Amino acid sequence: MDDPALSIVDVPGYGGDYSDEFEEEEDEIEEDLNENENSENNEISDEENRAPKTKKKIKTTKKKKKRNGLRHIDMTPPEKLLKLAERDVKELTNNEKNDEAIRQLTRCVALTRIVYGDKHWKHAQAYSNLAQGYFDLKGYAPQAYQHAETAKNIMMSGLHTSQSDSDKAAMLSTFMDIYYTMGRSCSVLKKQNEAEQAFLKADSISKQRLKSPSVSVEDSRVWDIKIAIALAKVNLRQQKQAGAMTYYEHAKDLITKSKGADSLDLIPIYQGMGQVEQSKGKHANQEHAIEMYLQGHSIASAHYKTNSVELASTAKALASAYSNTADPHGEASAESYLNECLAMYQLHYGPNHEKTIGIHDELAKLMIRTDRKTDSISLLKSTIPAKQEVFGEFSDETADTNKLIASIHLSNGNMELALKAFRKCLSIQTMMYGSNHKKTKETQANIDVLLANPNLAAKDRMSSKAPLSDRPRFSSIVSRSKPVAGSK
């Protein structure tokens, strides 16, 4: 059963009986103040009138407080409060004050219910804005989906009529926003089929919305691009390469017509098309995939400076594409672009930064793939101090690095060094998770397998005990520099 619509209640102002009572009480206060002034002007002696004067001042102060209290009653209409809250949302979002922006969006939901009622489309619009806020500002997909679902139910259950073309377009925009937010939330929640259906509904509403005279072609094109990219990503996650490539091609055509063939908006499109091609596995056309990534990198090179972070980002994506080719020439190109990206990150962020450390790890893995294991161990060891500073001495990043070093030593047949690295990893994981955690038990199992080798176990026992020749000789006689008192 639907909830009854909330009736719109007029908020009283200063008119009517309340206004008359207020004016009468204010007049009485003015009269008291005038009497006090007259009595003070007619004073003969300060000494004689000090006590009465003090009483008068106290009485006057009380009346002033009462008067000021009446004047500061907030009677701002909810319509105006709603506009102020909507303005605050924009300012807070621009200043990246996300938590405060969410609070104001929640306030807008309450105020629209007061102003328009709980079945009005603007109440649904407020819920839709709140859902977008949770997704874009906080990254909370479950909350975003819940509020978008509430907005959809309001739009579906209410009877929304309007004679204005702009209001009709706004209603369709609200519907489109709702389904777009639901689609993005479902995609994050790994409900790809539901996400695809939501995006398709948003696409259908976008086409219907374009028929309104108040909607511009450019605005409609922006939405078509957003929805096409979203559908391409969902199709890729569903392993529908043909559908994903079709939507990426559609988005590319729309952007090219709107902004030109060298638009920066085309960079993620080309990278997405390259990713779709490489997702085909053994049937992938690697040359075509690399060409897509090169297109994106060339656009970035034309717009950004040589040592810019943006150019480093496209270089990293291109390096990853070359690495997926599993070809010696591709690995060499990947290393070249990774070194290029590393130089840019070190220039902007320094050596002790998460992004710089990430490139070092990528280079180490590339060295492992190209049988340069000694170089990879040296590189990984050099990153441990930076990881301890950035992530902490007891962190997954530090533990995983020691575990990777142990695995490389093990593949080289250096079981003693592997055991040493595994124990470093174990000590970090024990401090972080305890001895009964899955990760700790897995590392302990690797150590147990190594110690099952009798030769390694014997060496380990010997190394854990200091040789007898290195120990100080025990003697029960304590030498003294001076004889004990009383002895000769």
PDB file of C-alpha atoms in Angstrom, residues 28 39 47 86 231 320 366 384 399 403 461 470:
ATOM      1  CA  GLU A  28       5.351  47.576  25.901  1.00  0.00           C
ATOM      2  CA  SER A  39      14.280  58.340  35.244  1.00  0.00           C
ATOM      3  CA  GLU A  47      24.988  57.886  45.246  1.00  0.00           C
ATOM      4  CA  GLU A  86      21.219  23.233  -3.422  1.00  0.00           C
ATOM      5  CA  LEU A 231      27.573  -0.181 -21.995  1.00  0.00           C
ATOM      6  CA  SER A 320      51.020  -2.852 -20.143  1.00  0.00           C
ATOM      7  CA  LEU A 366      59.147  -7.768 -16.455  1.00  0.00           C
ATOM      8  CA  ILE A 384      61.672  -2.271   0.527  1.00  0.00           C
ATOM      9  CA  ALA A 399      55.384  -8.818   3.066  1.00  0.00           C
ATOM     10  CA  LYS A 403      57.556 -13.388  -0.565  1.00  0.00           C
ATOM     11  CA  ARG A 461      69.850 -25.616  12.979  1.00  0.00           C
ATOM     12  CA  ASP A 470      82.733 -18.338  19.268  1.00  0.00           C
TER      13      ASP A 470
END
